Short mmCIF file of C-alpha atoms in Angstrom, two decimals:
data_model
loop_
_atom_site.label_atom_id
_atom_site.label_comp_id
_atom_site.label_asym_id
_atom_site.label_seq_id
_atom_site.Cartn_x
_atom_site.Cartn_y
_atom_site.Cartn_z
CA MET A 1 110.10 91.13 74.05
CA GLU A 2 107.13 92.96 75.56
CA SER A 3 107.51 94.62 78.94
CA ALA A 4 108.26 91.93 81.49
CA THR A 5 106.45 93.86 84.22
CA PHE A 6 103.29 92.37 85.71
CA LYS A 7 100.15 94.51 85.49
CA GLN A 8 99.57 93.77 89.16
CA PRO A 9 102.41 92.73 91.48
CA VAL A 10 102.17 89.54 93.50
CA PHE A 11 103.19 89.52 97.15
CA VAL A 12 104.67 86.29 98.48
CA ARG A 13 106.18 85.12 101.74
CA ASP A 14 109.50 83.29 101.61
CA GLU A 15 110.53 80.54 104.00
CA GLY A 16 111.78 83.13 106.47
CA HIS A 17 108.30 84.69 106.38
CA VAL A 18 109.59 87.84 104.72
CA VAL A 19 107.07 89.30 102.29
CA GLN A 20 108.47 90.05 98.85
CA LYS A 21 106.94 91.98 95.99
CA ILE A 22 107.08 90.08 92.69
CA GLY A 23 106.57 92.78 90.08
CA CYS A 24 108.07 91.27 86.96
CA VAL A 25 109.03 88.02 85.26
CA MET A 26 112.62 88.17 86.54
CA ASP A 27 111.43 88.58 90.15
CA ALA A 28 109.25 85.48 89.71
CA ILE A 29 112.11 83.50 88.17
CA GLU A 30 114.44 84.42 91.05
CA PHE A 31 111.83 83.46 93.66
CA LEU A 32 111.18 80.14 91.93
CA GLU A 33 114.92 79.42 91.61
CA GLU A 34 115.43 80.04 95.34
CA TRP A 35 112.63 77.63 96.27
CA PRO A 36 114.05 74.48 97.92
CA VAL A 37 114.62 71.67 95.42
CA GLU A 38 113.01 69.09 97.70
CA ARG A 39 109.76 71.13 97.78
CA ARG A 40 109.46 71.57 94.00
CA GLY A 41 106.94 69.67 91.94
CA LEU A 42 105.08 69.71 88.65
CA LEU A 43 103.34 73.02 89.37
CA HIS A 44 106.69 74.62 90.21
CA ALA A 45 108.10 73.31 86.92
CA ALA A 46 105.10 74.67 85.01
CA ALA A 47 105.43 78.09 86.65
CA SER A 48 109.17 78.16 85.95
CA ASP A 49 108.61 77.17 82.32
CA ALA A 50 105.96 79.87 81.88
CA CYS A 51 108.23 82.51 83.41
CA TYR A 52 111.27 81.55 81.32
CA SER A 53 109.10 81.44 78.19
CA ALA A 54 107.74 84.91 78.94
CA TYR A 55 111.26 86.18 79.60
CA ASP A 56 112.35 84.84 76.20
CA GLY A 57 109.26 86.33 74.54
CA ARG A 58 107.69 82.97 73.66
CA LYS A 59 104.69 83.47 75.97
CA PRO A 60 102.80 86.55 77.17
CA VAL A 61 103.89 88.06 80.48
CA GLU A 62 100.37 87.64 81.85
CA ALA A 63 100.60 83.87 81.29
CA ALA A 64 103.70 83.85 83.49
CA ASN A 65 101.92 85.99 86.07
CA ARG A 66 98.95 83.58 86.19
CA ALA A 67 101.21 80.51 86.40
CA PHE A 68 103.28 82.05 89.20
CA MET A 69 100.14 83.08 91.13
CA THR A 70 98.65 79.59 90.75
CA TRP A 71 101.84 78.02 92.11
CA ALA A 72 102.10 80.57 94.95
CA ARG A 73 98.52 79.90 96.04
CA ARG A 74 99.05 76.14 95.88
CA VAL A 75 102.12 76.23 98.13
CA ALA A 76 100.43 78.84 100.38
CA VAL A 77 103.02 81.59 100.08
CA ILE A 78 100.81 84.24 98.49
CA GLU A 79 99.99 87.23 100.65
CA ASP A 80 96.85 89.28 100.08
CA LEU A 81 97.96 92.75 101.06
CA PRO A 82 95.38 95.49 101.14
CA ALA A 83 95.74 98.02 98.35
CA ALA A 84 97.27 101.33 99.34
CA PRO A 85 94.88 104.29 99.17
CA GLN A 86 95.15 106.44 96.04
CA TRP A 87 96.49 109.40 98.04
CA MET A 88 99.51 107.27 98.98
CA THR A 89 100.30 106.11 95.45
CA GLY A 90 99.18 109.01 93.26
CA PRO A 91 101.54 111.38 91.47
CA LYS A 92 103.75 113.49 93.68
CA ILE A 93 103.28 117.22 93.34
CA SER A 94 106.00 119.54 94.48
CA LYS A 95 105.88 123.28 94.95
CA ILE A 96 108.01 123.74 91.86
CA ASP A 97 105.21 122.23 89.74
CA HIS A 98 103.00 125.18 90.62
CA LEU A 99 105.44 127.97 89.67
#
């Protein structure tokens, strides 16, 4: 199986309005499994199928990412968070690196 990590994480809001980072196929599967049964539909089933297929190696991880993002947008739980500046996410340099 290829790496199950998404190239770009997806940020979603759960029913308690807590924002969660979905960074891999397993995160997406867990979020989809926790979604209330009465609010699931065909798009939820398609996203779940894509994620399980990617987890098993039958589909590319990016297909799961796209399916999950499509579902998240449709049910209005996706959060567009601004990207962190490079200086906040770049490699950490300690004093020991310069010795």
